[in-house]
Every structure is written in C-alpha cells, then in structure tokens.
Amino acid sequence: MSSVQDLPVSETTPLLAGSNQDSADAVYERFSFRRKQTILAIVSACGLLTYFTSSSFTPTIPQIAHDLETTGSIVNISVGIFVFFAAFGSLFWSRYSGYYGRQPIYVISLPIYFLASIGVAACRNVPELMIFRALQAFGSCAFQSVGAGTISDIFRLDQRGRALGIFYGLGLSGPALAPVISGMVAERFSWRVMQASLGVVGLIALVFVLIFLPETSHPGVRGIDHAQEEIKHGKKGVRKFVLLNPLSALALMKSPVVLLSTLGAACAFMGDFIILIPLAYTLGKRYGIENKAVVGAMFLPSGLGNTIGAPLAGWVSDYTVMKWREYRGGKWIPEDRLRASWHGALLLVPLSTLGMGLAIQFIDGIPGLSINLILLFIHGVGMSLVFAPCSTYSVDVMHDRSAEVVAANVAVRNILVAFAVVGALPCIETFGILFTNTMASVLGWIGFAFIAICIRYGPQLRAWSSISHTDAS
C-alpha cells in the first residue's frame, strides 16, 4: 500500500476519490477538449520515435554492414541493444516524472536523442554504432512510459481507452513506417542521412513540447510539490536533485494481473518483431526484391493495419468497459477491458503469422507476395487489438502509478523483444522461415492464455496481491 512517505517519489492520484465521483472527475477537466487533443497529438507523435528509430535500420542493415565492414547479424545486434536500453530508459524517465513532473522529462530527454542520432550518423565503426544507438534509445523512450502517464492525467476512465489506443497505435506503426521512409532515404542518399534526419526531428519535437505541451500532473501530487511543502514548514532542507531508484517500478510486476497482461502483450509483440525485423531477408530475398525503397514499402500494410486498428481498438476497448459495467448494474471490473483483445490475441495475430510462414515457404511469385502483404495488414490490425487493451488495463488497475506501471510494462516487453530480435535472423538461417513463424504463432497463443487467465481470475488475483491496485467500483 502507498503511504505518506511514498508521496515524494511516486504518483498518488487515485482514479476514484472516495464516493464523490464529481470531485474525482473535476481533475480531468482542467484542459479544454481542444487542448487535450493537442496534448494527445504531440505525445502520440513523439511516442512514435522509439520504435520508428529502432526499425529505421531494418531495410538498410546490408548497407550498414558493408559500410562498417561487418555482417548483417552483427548490425542486427544494435537493434536488440536499442530495444534493451529503451527498456531501461523507460524505467528511468518514469521514475523521475513522478517526482519532477512530465514536461521536464521531455525537455531533458529530447536533446539526448538529438545528439545521439548525430553520433549514429557519424559513427566510424561497430563499437561507436553500439554506443550511440544505446544513447539514442535512452533519449527516445521517455514518451513511451511518461506519455501514457500524461494521457492518463487528462482523460477519464471512459475516454482513456480511445486516447491510449491512438497513442499505442501510432507507436506500433513505427516498425512498419520506418523501413519505408528509411529505405527511400537510403536508396536516394545514405543510411547516415536518415539517422541525422531523425536527430532534426527530435529538435522539432522539442520546440513543440516547449511551446504547446503543459505540465499535466494532477495538482499537488508530484514529489517535488511535497518536498516544497516540507521545506516551507521547515521539515527538510533544499535539495536541487534527488536520487531515485529507476528499477523500483519493476516491483509492480509482483502484481499477478499486471504481469499477466504485460506478458500477454509481450508475446504478441515478440512475434511482431520476429516477422518484421528480418523482412528484407524473408520477403525480399524470397521474391527477388533488392531495391531498398521497395523493401521498405513492404512494411506499409502492417503500418496501415496499425493505423486502422488503433482507433478501432480504443473504441472497442471503451465500449466493452461500458457494456459490461451496464450489465453489472454500474459495477466496474477492470478485467472487462481485456475482453476487447480476444479476437486479436486468439485469431488475427497468431494465424496471420503462421499464414505468412506457409505462404513464403510454398507460394511463389506475385500470388505469394500478395498473400503476405494482406497477412501483414491483418497482423497490424490484430496487434492494435491486443496491445491497446492490455496496456490501458495496466493503467486502469494502477492509475495512481500510471507512468511507472507503463514503464515496467515497456521494460519487461522490450527485454523479451530484444532477445527475439537478436535470435530471429539466426533462427531463420538455421531452421527456416516456416519453423520461425510457427514458433512466433505459438508465442501469440501463449500470450492469449495469459490474457484469458487474467480475465477469469483477475479480481481474485488483485485481492490476493500485496500490491495496491485501483479499486473496482
């Protein structure tokens, strides 16, 4: 349970403040509708940076390997390193956002991203590439966790699913959109130009944050607010900077429901990276496509699926919550939101992944390529239907520590994805594409099992857990 001593270093804004629902909802009306949409647009666009930057290497791995005189497998490790450091960065930034607020974190992290991107563009060897990619990941990932906290600060329960659906949907489109743009730039200029351009985008994002993005933390709940109150009353001295443990958010994984929903989304996400990262080596080589711009364009159906699936997932998620709440006579059970992920987790994601493996293995020419592109679109829609409800559920049940629970979610997911990214290409080279995609499909069904367990036994698991959750009502 959170105590008064916890206040300076964690978020403490309950979803429902006692029995006065109007008082609880008032804190979400501090910004106008138009201002909320502006905040959502900026945070969602910046949230795209992490996976966009990570996947910008995908169609250019052969070019980078040739330029740095190494192999594609070695360059592919930099993608895994990026995802791993994005996991740590999410934990770090979310922890300090609970103390200093959301906006200062964005203002500090974006310059790091800019400088690291320039470093990647100028790197001369593999060690420099790895170091600057790690820093690039650290600077890019603040919006992944803190961004979700910003959205939960300004949107009520019955609006949050749609808002977070847009946020996560744009993030998921990164692995699909980045190779298209990166491939075109690399074909026309160089992979180095692409990385330098990303740094410029980071600077533009910083300008938008400084001008249009206010502090959204609920009044009086930041750690620094409590510290200033204590200073005012002479209880403690002035400290300009506090040292916080960024790994403390991982303790939230002791909650069975948070762990299960995180693993459910993570299994689908691992499968997503397993089929997308080596696409130049699977679809590209299988169907004789060598032009980097065309290879990048093959990722578009997945991105289109994410774009269509994001608002759909948000709407289905909120509708499911309201429908089951009405069915129960007004009682809200957080696990109802997870019901919106069933079709994606059970059918769309694993079956499209398996179908791609079969099509690549057995169907030649234009028919085979066409089937794969259709399946990539279906996979993109399915990913949004899984990802958005699972992530929003974590915020619902841990709303008083929303940024931290999202950071823990991102960290666990990214660590698992890092292993999947590093192992995908060697697995394809050793066992073949059909075996690799079959294993990715099995991962998807395992993820569905985690979600189903959470839906069935969620209330009992929350009651049993030692971690404090937002109460159902």
GROMACS .gro file of C-alpha atoms in nm:
model
  473
    1MET     CA    1   0.000   0.000   0.000
    2SER     CA    2   0.123   0.354  -0.072
    3SER     CA    3   0.190   0.564   0.235
    4VAL     CA    4   0.259   0.931   0.301
    5GLN     CA    5   0.630   0.854   0.289
    6ASP     CA    6   0.591   0.730  -0.067
    7LEU     CA    7   0.443   1.055  -0.192
    8PRO     CA    8   0.763   1.236  -0.286
    9VAL     CA    9   0.882   0.964  -0.518
   10SER     CA   10   0.570   0.821  -0.683
   11GLU     CA   11   0.242   0.930  -0.836
   12THR     CA   12  -0.053   0.929  -0.600
   13THR     CA   13  -0.363   1.030  -0.791
   14PRO     CA   14  -0.645   0.780  -0.734
   15LEU     CA   15  -0.883   0.706  -1.017
   16LEU     CA   16  -1.187   0.740  -0.792
   17ALA     CA   17  -1.158   0.972  -0.495
   18GLY     CA   18  -1.390   0.826  -0.237
   19SER     CA   19  -1.760   0.838  -0.311
   20ASN     CA   20  -1.763   1.184  -0.469
   21GLN     CA   21  -1.735   1.096  -0.837
   22ASP     CA   22  -1.787   1.457  -0.949
   23SER     CA   23  -1.489   1.567  -0.741
   24ALA     CA   24  -1.279   1.288  -0.889
   25ASP     CA   25  -1.378   1.380  -1.245
   26ALA     CA   26  -1.309   1.752  -1.196
   27VAL     CA   27  -0.933   1.699  -1.212
   28TYR     CA   28  -0.973   1.571  -1.569
   29GLU     CA   29  -1.148   1.892  -1.680
   30ARG     CA   30  -0.851   2.127  -1.625
   31PHE     CA   31  -0.790   2.138  -2.002
   32SER     CA   32  -1.035   2.212  -2.281
   33PHE     CA   33  -1.124   1.947  -2.536
   34ARG     CA   34  -0.907   2.118  -2.800
   35ARG     CA   35  -0.613   2.141  -2.558
   36LYS     CA   36  -0.646   1.773  -2.473
   37GLN     CA   37  -0.642   1.682  -2.841
   38THR     CA   38  -0.328   1.892  -2.891
   39ILE     CA   39  -0.156   1.723  -2.599
   40LEU     CA   40  -0.262   1.381  -2.728
   41ALA     CA   41  -0.133   1.461  -3.079
   42ILE     CA   42   0.209   1.578  -2.955
   43VAL     CA   43   0.259   1.293  -2.709
   44SER     CA   44   0.143   1.030  -2.962
   45ALA     CA   45   0.364   1.168  -3.239
   46CYS     CA   46   0.666   1.176  -3.007
   47GLY     CA   47   0.578   0.830  -2.877
   48LEU     CA   48   0.637   0.710  -3.233
   49LEU     CA   49   1.009   0.798  -3.201
   50THR     CA   50   1.125   0.488  -3.014
   51TYR     CA   51   1.006   0.212  -3.245
   52PHE     CA   52   1.044   0.428  -3.554
   53THR     CA   53   1.409   0.487  -3.469
   54SER     CA   54   1.462   0.124  -3.375
   55SER     CA   55   1.320  -0.002  -3.704
   56SER     CA   56   1.487   0.261  -3.922
   57PHE     CA   57   1.781   0.019  -3.955
   58THR     CA   58   1.570  -0.267  -4.088
   59PRO     CA   59   1.594  -0.217  -4.470
   60THR     CA   60   1.948  -0.076  -4.451
   61ILE     CA   61   2.120  -0.349  -4.249
   62PRO     CA   62   2.309  -0.481  -4.557
   63GLN     CA   63   2.423  -0.126  -4.644
   64ILE     CA   64   2.536  -0.053  -4.287
   65ALA     CA   65   2.720  -0.385  -4.267
   66HIS     CA   66   2.905  -0.307  -4.590
   67ASP     CA   67   2.985   0.048  -4.479
   68LEU     CA   68   3.125  -0.063  -4.141
   69GLU     CA   69   3.289  -0.377  -4.281
   70THR     CA   70   3.091  -0.623  -4.068
   71THR     CA   71   2.797  -0.865  -4.108
   72GLY     CA   72   2.422  -0.821  -4.106
   73SER     CA   73   2.390  -1.033  -3.792
   74ILE     CA   74   2.628  -0.802  -3.605
   75VAL     CA   75   2.440  -0.490  -3.715
   76ASN     CA   76   2.115  -0.660  -3.614
   77ILE     CA   77   2.253  -0.680  -3.258
   78SER     CA   78   2.239  -0.299  -3.247
   79VAL     CA   79   1.861  -0.326  -3.286
   80GLY     CA   80   1.850  -0.555  -2.982
   81ILE     CA   81   2.074  -0.314  -2.788
   82PHE     CA   82   1.843  -0.029  -2.881
   83VAL     CA   83   1.535  -0.212  -2.753
   84PHE     CA   84   1.715  -0.314  -2.431
   85PHE     CA   85   1.827   0.041  -2.347
   86ALA     CA   86   1.483   0.173  -2.432
   87ALA     CA   87   1.356  -0.060  -2.158
   88PHE     CA   88   1.595   0.084  -1.900
   89GLY     CA   89   1.530   0.440  -2.017
   90SER     CA   90   1.155   0.398  -1.975
   91LEU     CA   91   1.207   0.295  -1.614
   92PHE     CA   92   1.446   0.585  -1.551
   93TRP     CA   93   1.232   0.859  -1.703
   94SER     CA   94   0.905   0.737  -1.548
   95ARG     CA   95   1.058   0.728  -1.201
   96TYR     CA   96   1.172   1.088  -1.223
   97SER     CA   97   0.847   1.202  -1.386
   98GLY     CA   98   0.669   1.107  -1.064
   99TYR     CA   99   0.896   1.349  -0.878
  100TYR     CA  100   0.957   1.639  -1.118
  101GLY     CA  101   0.653   1.605  -1.348
  102ARG     CA  102   0.601   1.506  -1.710
  103GLN     CA  103   0.713   1.810  -1.908
  104PRO     CA  104   1.068   1.845  -1.763
  105ILE     CA  105   1.140   1.484  -1.860
  106TYR     CA  106   1.054   1.551  -2.223
  107VAL     CA  107   1.269   1.866  -2.226
  108ILE     CA  108   1.573   1.675  -2.094
  109SER     CA  109   1.538   1.355  -2.300
  110LEU     CA  110   1.490   1.504  -2.647
  111PRO     CA  111   1.832   1.680  -2.663
  112ILE     CA  112   1.996   1.349  -2.570
  113TYR     CA  113   1.812   1.189  -2.860
  114PHE     CA  114   1.926   1.463  -3.098
  115LEU     CA  115   2.296   1.434  -3.005
  116ALA     CA  116   2.291   1.053  -3.011
  117SER     CA  117   2.127   1.048  -3.356
  118ILE     CA  118   2.403   1.271  -3.491
  119GLY     CA  119   2.652   1.033  -3.328
  120VAL     CA  120   2.496   0.733  -3.504
  121ALA     CA  121   2.510   0.917  -3.836
  122ALA     CA  122   2.881   0.996  -3.787
  123CYS     CA  123   2.996   0.661  -3.639
  124ARG     CA  124   3.307   0.505  -3.796
  125ASN     CA  125   3.299   0.151  -3.655
  126VAL     CA  126   3.078  -0.105  -3.482
  127PRO     CA  127   3.164  -0.007  -3.119
  128GLU     CA  128   3.071   0.356  -3.189
  129LEU     CA  129   2.750   0.239  -3.355
  130MET     CA  130   2.651   0.034  -3.049
  131ILE     CA  131   2.728   0.315  -2.801
  132PHE     CA  132   2.538   0.584  -2.988
  133ARG     CA  133   2.244   0.352  -3.058
  134ALA     CA  134   2.218   0.287  -2.682
  135LEU     CA  135   2.214   0.662  -2.611
  136GLN     CA  136   1.967   0.715  -2.894
  137ALA     CA  137   1.734   0.461  -2.735
  138PHE     CA  138   1.773   0.622  -2.390
  139GLY     CA  139   1.679   0.964  -2.528
  140SER     CA  140   1.389   0.846  -2.741
  141CYS     CA  141   1.196   0.635  -2.493
  142ALA     CA  142   1.064   0.889  -2.240
  143PHE     CA  143   0.738   0.927  -2.431
  144GLN     CA  144   0.673   0.552  -2.418
  145SER     CA  145   0.605   0.547  -2.044
  146VAL     CA  146   0.570   0.911  -1.940
  147GLY     CA  147   0.349   0.976  -2.244
  148ALA     CA  148   0.097   0.719  -2.124
  149GLY     CA  149   0.106   0.889  -1.783
  150THR     CA  150   0.036   1.225  -1.948
  151ILE     CA  151  -0.268   1.080  -2.125
  152SER     CA  152  -0.399   0.918  -1.805
  153ASP     CA  153  -0.360   1.258  -1.633
  154ILE     CA  154  -0.614   1.425  -1.862
  155PHE     CA  155  -0.861   1.157  -1.978
  156ARG     CA  156  -1.128   0.989  -1.763
  157LEU     CA  157  -1.177   0.613  -1.747
  158ASP     CA  158  -1.447   0.608  -2.015
  159GLN     CA  159  -1.230   0.819  -2.251
  160ARG     CA  160  -0.891   0.671  -2.177
  161GLY     CA  161  -0.916   0.363  -2.398
  162ARG     CA  162  -0.963   0.563  -2.717
  163ALA     CA  163  -0.686   0.808  -2.628
  164LEU     CA  164  -0.437   0.536  -2.538
  165GLY     CA  165  -0.548   0.339  -2.844
  166ILE     CA  166  -0.430   0.627  -3.064
  167PHE     CA  167  -0.110   0.661  -2.861
  168TYR     CA  168  -0.018   0.292  -2.879
  169GLY     CA  169  -0.141   0.256  -3.234
  170LEU     CA  170   0.097   0.525  -3.357
  171GLY     CA  171   0.378   0.363  -3.160
  172LEU     CA  172   0.306   0.027  -3.318
  173SER     CA  173   0.314   0.182  -3.665
  174GLY     CA  174   0.681   0.270  -3.612
  175PRO     CA  175   0.819  -0.073  -3.710
  176ALA     CA  176   0.609  -0.055  -4.027
  177LEU     CA  177   0.652   0.308  -4.133
  178ALA     CA  178   1.022   0.349  -4.052
  179PRO     CA  179   1.152   0.097  -4.310
  180VAL     CA  180   0.952   0.268  -4.586
  181ILE     CA  181   1.100   0.611  -4.521
  182SER     CA  182   1.442   0.476  -4.425
  183GLY     CA  183   1.459   0.262  -4.738
  184MET     CA  184   1.373   0.555  -4.962
  185VAL     CA  185   1.630   0.783  -4.797
  186ALA     CA  186   1.899   0.513  -4.804
  187GLU     CA  187   1.832   0.438  -5.170
  188ARG     CA  188   1.849   0.804  -5.261
  189PHE     CA  189   2.119   0.921  -5.020
  190SER     CA  190   2.254   0.707  -4.732
  191TRP     CA  191   2.153   0.544  -4.405
  192ARG     CA  192   2.360   0.814  -4.232
  193VAL     CA  193   2.137   1.087  -4.373
  194MET     CA  194   1.837   0.907  -4.228
  195GLN     CA  195   1.985   0.898  -3.879
  196ALA     CA  196   2.085   1.265  -3.892
  197SER     CA  197   1.731   1.349  -4.008
  198LEU     CA  198   1.590   1.171  -3.703
  199GLY     CA  199   1.801   1.399  -3.486
  200VAL     CA  200   1.647   1.703  -3.656
  201VAL     CA  201   1.301   1.558  -3.592
  202GLY     CA  202   1.395   1.534  -3.224
  203LEU     CA  203   1.479   1.905  -3.219
  204ILE     CA  204   1.148   1.993  -3.386
  205ALA     CA  205   0.966   1.779  -3.128
  206LEU     CA  206   1.146   1.969  -2.851
  207VAL     CA  207   1.017   2.301  -2.989
  208PHE     CA  208   0.659   2.169  -2.993
  209VAL     CA  209   0.694   2.038  -2.637
  210LEU     CA  210   0.825   2.372  -2.509
  211ILE     CA  211   0.550   2.574  -2.681
  212PHE     CA  212   0.239   2.354  -2.670
  213LEU     CA  213   0.281   2.085  -2.400
  214PRO     CA  214   0.198   2.196  -2.043
  215GLU     CA  215   0.262   2.008  -1.721
  216THR     CA  216  -0.028   1.763  -1.681
  217SER     CA  217   0.043   1.600  -1.343
  218HIS     CA  218  -0.251   1.633  -1.108
  219PRO     CA  219  -0.214   1.931  -0.873
  220GLY     CA  220  -0.006   1.867  -0.563
  221VAL     CA  221   0.090   1.506  -0.633
  222ARG     CA  222   0.444   1.542  -0.767
  223GLY     CA  223   0.724   1.453  -0.531
  224ILE     CA  224   0.871   1.800  -0.570
  225ASP     CA  225   0.539   1.954  -0.461
  226HIS     CA  226   0.551   1.761  -0.134
  227ALA     CA  227   0.918   1.841  -0.089
  228GLN     CA  228   0.847   2.213  -0.128
  229GLU     CA  229   0.569   2.190   0.129
  230GLU     CA  230   0.808   2.027   0.373
  231ILE     CA  231   1.070   2.295   0.304
  232LYS     CA  232   0.808   2.565   0.361
  233HIS     CA  233   0.729   2.419   0.701
  234GLY     CA  234   1.097   2.376   0.788
  235LYS     CA  235   1.085   1.995   0.789
  236LYS     CA  236   1.376   1.948   0.546
  237GLY     CA  237   1.649   2.138   0.362
  238VAL     CA  238   1.656   2.234  -0.004
  239ARG     CA  239   1.775   1.965  -0.248
  240LYS     CA  240   1.803   2.057  -0.616
  241PHE     CA  241   1.828   1.695  -0.724
  242VAL     CA  242   1.720   1.367  -0.567
  243LEU     CA  243   1.850   1.020  -0.642
  244LEU     CA  244   1.572   0.772  -0.715
  245ASN     CA  245   1.589   0.403  -0.793
  246PRO     CA  246   1.474   0.364  -1.157
  247LEU     CA  247   1.431  -0.011  -1.114
  248SER     CA  248   1.174   0.026  -0.836
  249ALA     CA  249   0.891   0.029  -1.091
  250LEU     CA  250   0.970  -0.336  -1.170
  251ALA     CA  251   0.833  -0.422  -0.825
  252LEU     CA  252   0.488  -0.358  -0.975
  253MET     CA  253   0.535  -0.684  -1.163
  254LYS     CA  254   0.471  -0.856  -0.829
  255SER     CA  255   0.109  -0.785  -0.913
  256PRO     CA  256  -0.011  -1.103  -1.090
  257VAL     CA  257  -0.259  -0.916  -1.310
  258VAL     CA  258  -0.001  -0.659  -1.425
  259LEU     CA  259   0.246  -0.939  -1.500
  260LEU     CA  260  -0.009  -1.149  -1.690
  261SER     CA  261  -0.136  -0.860  -1.904
  262THR     CA  262   0.222  -0.749  -1.973
  263LEU     CA  263   0.329  -1.097  -2.081
  264GLY     CA  264   0.015  -1.131  -2.294
  265ALA     CA  265   0.102  -0.821  -2.496
  266ALA     CA  266   0.475  -0.903  -2.492
  267CYS     CA  267   0.421  -1.243  -2.658
  268ALA     CA  268   0.234  -1.079  -2.945
  269PHE     CA  269   0.494  -0.802  -2.966
  270MET     CA  270   0.781  -1.052  -2.988
  271GLY     CA  271   0.605  -1.217  -3.280
  272ASP     CA  272   0.559  -0.877  -3.444
  273PHE     CA  273   0.934  -0.807  -3.436
  274ILE     CA  274   1.020  -1.163  -3.541
  275ILE     CA  275   0.832  -1.121  -3.869
  276LEU     CA  276   0.909  -0.752  -3.935
  277ILE     CA  277   1.279  -0.709  -3.849
  278PRO     CA  278   1.410  -0.972  -4.098
  279LEU     CA  279   1.159  -0.884  -4.370
  280ALA     CA  280   1.438  -0.782  -4.609
  281TYR     CA  281   1.583  -1.132  -4.566
  282THR     CA  282   1.249  -1.314  -4.592
  283LEU     CA  283   1.012  -1.144  -4.838
  284GLY     CA  284   1.293  -0.950  -5.003
  285LYS     CA  285   1.514  -1.248  -5.088
  286ARG     CA  286   1.227  -1.492  -5.142
  287TYR     CA  287   1.063  -1.275  -5.408
  288GLY     CA  288   1.380  -1.122  -5.554
  289ILE     CA  289   1.331  -0.765  -5.428
  290GLU     CA  290   1.659  -0.578  -5.385
  291ASN     CA  291   1.563  -0.211  -5.414
  292LYS     CA  292   1.571  -0.070  -5.058
  293ALA     CA  293   1.275   0.162  -5.118
  294VAL     CA  294   1.062  -0.129  -5.240
  295VAL     CA  295   1.174  -0.344  -4.946
  296GLY     CA  296   1.071  -0.061  -4.714
  297ALA     CA  297   0.734  -0.032  -4.888
  298MET     CA  298   0.659  -0.395  -4.796
  299PHE     CA  299   0.619  -0.279  -4.435
  300LEU     CA  300   0.335  -0.042  -4.528
  301PRO     CA  301   0.048  -0.294  -4.494
  302SER     CA  302   0.145  -0.356  -4.133
  303GLY     CA  303   0.152   0.018  -4.067
  304LEU     CA  304  -0.184   0.061  -4.237
  305GLY     CA  305  -0.324  -0.216  -4.019
  306ASN     CA  306  -0.193  -0.041  -3.707
  307THR     CA  307  -0.341   0.290  -3.824
  308ILE     CA  308  -0.686   0.139  -3.879
  309GLY     CA  309  -0.663  -0.088  -3.577
  310ALA     CA  310  -0.564   0.185  -3.327
  311PRO     CA  311  -0.893   0.382  -3.316
  312LEU     CA  312  -1.087   0.059  -3.358
  313ALA     CA  313  -0.910  -0.096  -3.058
  314GLY     CA  314  -0.970   0.216  -2.849
  315TRP     CA  315  -1.340   0.228  -2.936
  316VAL     CA  316  -1.390  -0.145  -2.877
  317SER     CA  317  -1.198  -0.120  -2.551
  318ASP     CA  318  -1.410   0.166  -2.408
  319TYR     CA  319  -1.734   0.015  -2.543
  320THR     CA  320  -1.653  -0.317  -2.378
  321VAL     CA  321  -1.591  -0.149  -2.042
  322MET     CA  322  -1.917   0.048  -2.061
  323LYS     CA  323  -2.120  -0.252  -2.183
  324TRP     CA  324  -2.004  -0.482  -1.903
  325ARG     CA  325  -2.037  -0.203  -1.647
  326GLU     CA  326  -2.401  -0.156  -1.750
  327TYR     CA  327  -2.453  -0.534  -1.748
  328ARG     CA  328  -2.334  -0.545  -1.386
  329GLY     CA  329  -2.560  -0.262  -1.276
  330GLY     CA  330  -2.291   0.005  -1.272
  331LYS     CA  331  -2.009  -0.200  -1.119
  332TRP     CA  332  -1.672  -0.161  -1.293
  333ILE     CA  333  -1.433  -0.456  -1.308
  334PRO     CA  334  -1.101  -0.362  -1.474
  335GLU     CA  335  -1.056  -0.701  -1.643
  336ASP     CA  336  -1.356  -0.630  -1.866
  337ARG     CA  337  -1.130  -0.413  -2.083
  338LEU     CA  338  -0.916  -0.716  -2.169
  339ARG     CA  339  -1.213  -0.882  -2.337
  340ALA     CA  340  -1.158  -0.640  -2.627
  341SER     CA  341  -0.827  -0.816  -2.705
  342TRP     CA  342  -0.967  -1.166  -2.761
  343HIS     CA  343  -1.008  -1.161  -3.139
  344GLY     CA  344  -0.664  -1.014  -3.193
  345ALA     CA  345  -0.482  -1.240  -2.946
  346LEU     CA  346  -0.656  -1.566  -3.038
  347LEU     CA  347  -0.703  -1.528  -3.414
  348LEU     CA  348  -0.561  -1.233  -3.603
  349VAL     CA  349  -0.204  -1.218  -3.470
  350PRO     CA  350  -0.106  -1.587  -3.448
  351LEU     CA  351  -0.291  -1.703  -3.761
  352SER     CA  352  -0.153  -1.423  -3.978
  353THR     CA  353   0.198  -1.501  -3.854
  354LEU     CA  354   0.159  -1.870  -3.932
  355GLY     CA  355   0.000  -1.789  -4.268
  356MET     CA  356   0.299  -1.578  -4.367
  357GLY     CA  357   0.536  -1.865  -4.292
  358LEU     CA  358   0.331  -2.102  -4.507
  359ALA     CA  359   0.298  -1.851  -4.794
  360ILE     CA  360   0.671  -1.773  -4.802
  361GLN     CA  361   0.755  -2.142  -4.792
  362PHE     CA  362   0.513  -2.271  -5.054
  363ILE     CA  363   0.372  -1.992  -5.276
  364ASP     CA  364   0.589  -1.837  -5.547
  365GLY     CA  365   0.573  -1.512  -5.741
  366ILE     CA  366   0.313  -1.238  -5.726
  367PRO     CA  367   0.043  -1.455  -5.559
  368GLY     CA  368   0.277  -1.540  -5.272
  369LEU     CA  369   0.388  -1.179  -5.225
  370SER     CA  370   0.028  -1.053  -5.241
  371ILE     CA  371  -0.089  -1.302  -4.977
  372ASN     CA  372   0.196  -1.198  -4.748
  373LEU     CA  373   0.111  -0.829  -4.781
  374ILE     CA  374  -0.255  -0.899  -4.697
  375LEU     CA  375  -0.149  -1.102  -4.394
  376LEU     CA  376   0.080  -0.819  -4.282
  377PHE     CA  377  -0.220  -0.585  -4.285
  378ILE     CA  378  -0.429  -0.832  -4.081
  379HIS     CA  379  -0.138  -0.875  -3.841
  380GLY     CA  380  -0.118  -0.496  -3.794
  381VAL     CA  381  -0.488  -0.470  -3.707
  382GLY     CA  382  -0.455  -0.765  -3.467
  383MET     CA  383  -0.155  -0.611  -3.292
  384SER     CA  384  -0.351  -0.294  -3.212
  385LEU     CA  385  -0.642  -0.502  -3.082
  386VAL     CA  386  -0.408  -0.683  -2.843
  387PHE     CA  387  -0.172  -0.407  -2.746
  388ALA     CA  388  -0.408  -0.118  -2.666
  389PRO     CA  389  -0.648  -0.302  -2.427
  390CYS     CA  390  -0.363  -0.475  -2.240
  391SER     CA  391  -0.166  -0.154  -2.193
  392THR     CA  392  -0.472   0.051  -2.096
  393TYR     CA  393  -0.569  -0.220  -1.846
  394SER     CA  394  -0.237  -0.172  -1.665
  395VAL     CA  395  -0.312   0.200  -1.632
  396ASP     CA  396  -0.666   0.124  -1.511
  397VAL     CA  397  -0.555  -0.103  -1.227
  398MET     CA  398  -0.250   0.105  -1.126
  399HIS     CA  399  -0.369   0.455  -1.207
  400ASP     CA  400  -0.201   0.609  -0.903
  401ARG     CA  401   0.134   0.499  -1.054
  402SER     CA  402   0.042   0.512  -1.423
  403ALA     CA  403   0.378   0.620  -1.569
  404GLU     CA  404   0.565   0.370  -1.354
  405VAL     CA  405   0.343   0.075  -1.444
  406VAL     CA  406   0.369   0.159  -1.814
  407ALA     CA  407   0.748   0.184  -1.774
  408ALA     CA  408   0.760  -0.158  -1.606
  409ASN     CA  409   0.536  -0.290  -1.884
  410VAL     CA  410   0.767  -0.144  -2.151
  411ALA     CA  411   1.081  -0.271  -1.976
  412VAL     CA  412   0.966  -0.633  -1.949
  413ARG     CA  413   0.827  -0.628  -2.302
  414ASN     CA  414   1.137  -0.471  -2.453
  415ILE     CA  415   1.378  -0.706  -2.279
  416LEU     CA  416   1.188  -1.002  -2.421
  417VAL     CA  417   1.169  -0.834  -2.763
  418ALA     CA  418   1.546  -0.771  -2.753
  419PHE     CA  419   1.608  -1.146  -2.729
  420ALA     CA  420   1.356  -1.209  -3.008
  421VAL     CA  421   1.524  -0.951  -3.234
  422VAL     CA  422   1.872  -1.093  -3.179
  423GLY     CA  423   1.754  -1.451  -3.231
  424ALA     CA  424   1.515  -1.403  -3.525
  425LEU     CA  425   1.764  -1.393  -3.812
  426PRO     CA  426   1.986  -1.678  -3.683
  427CYS     CA  427   1.671  -1.890  -3.629
  428ILE     CA  428   1.557  -1.824  -3.985
  429GLU     CA  429   1.903  -1.907  -4.122
  430THR     CA  430   1.925  -2.229  -3.917
  431PHE     CA  431   1.570  -2.368  -3.914
  432GLY     CA  432   1.388  -2.179  -4.189
  433ILE     CA  433   1.111  -1.921  -4.208
  434LEU     CA  434   0.822  -2.167  -4.158
  435PHE     CA  435   0.964  -2.301  -3.830
  436THR     CA  436   1.041  -1.949  -3.705
  437ASN     CA  437   0.694  -1.816  -3.784
  438THR     CA  438   0.532  -2.124  -3.629
  439MET     CA  439   0.718  -2.055  -3.305
  440ALA     CA  440   0.609  -1.690  -3.324
  441SER     CA  441   0.246  -1.809  -3.364
  442VAL     CA  442   0.279  -2.035  -3.061
  443LEU     CA  443   0.408  -1.732  -2.868
  444GLY     CA  444   0.092  -1.546  -2.971
  445TRP     CA  445  -0.133  -1.823  -2.838
  446ILE     CA  446   0.064  -1.835  -2.513
  447GLY     CA  447   0.000  -1.462  -2.484
  448PHE     CA  448  -0.372  -1.524  -2.533
  449ALA     CA  449  -0.363  -1.779  -2.249
  450PHE     CA  450  -0.209  -1.518  -2.016
  451ILE     CA  451  -0.484  -1.271  -2.105
  452ALA     CA  452  -0.759  -1.531  -2.059
  453ILE     CA  453  -0.627  -1.622  -1.713
  454CYS     CA  454  -0.620  -1.254  -1.620
  455ILE     CA  455  -0.983  -1.206  -1.729
  456ARG     CA  456  -1.105  -1.518  -1.547
  457TYR     CA  457  -0.917  -1.480  -1.222
  458GLY     CA  458  -0.827  -1.108  -1.218
  459PRO     CA  459  -1.043  -0.998  -0.921
  460GLN     CA  460  -0.914  -1.286  -0.705
  461LEU     CA  461  -0.552  -1.220  -0.806
  462ARG     CA  462  -0.584  -0.849  -0.727
  463ALA     CA  463  -0.732  -0.927  -0.387
  464TRP     CA  464  -0.453  -1.176  -0.315
  465SER     CA  465  -0.169  -0.950  -0.429
  466SER     CA  466   0.033  -0.738  -0.185
  467ILE     CA  467   0.049  -0.458  -0.445
  468SER     CA  468  -0.211  -0.183  -0.406
  469HIS     CA  469  -0.446  -0.153  -0.705
  470THR     CA  470  -0.709   0.098  -0.812
  471ASP     CA  471  -1.034  -0.029  -0.666
  472ALA     CA  472  -1.314  -0.156  -0.887
  473SER     CA  473  -1.640   0.024  -0.843
   0.00000   0.00000   0.00000
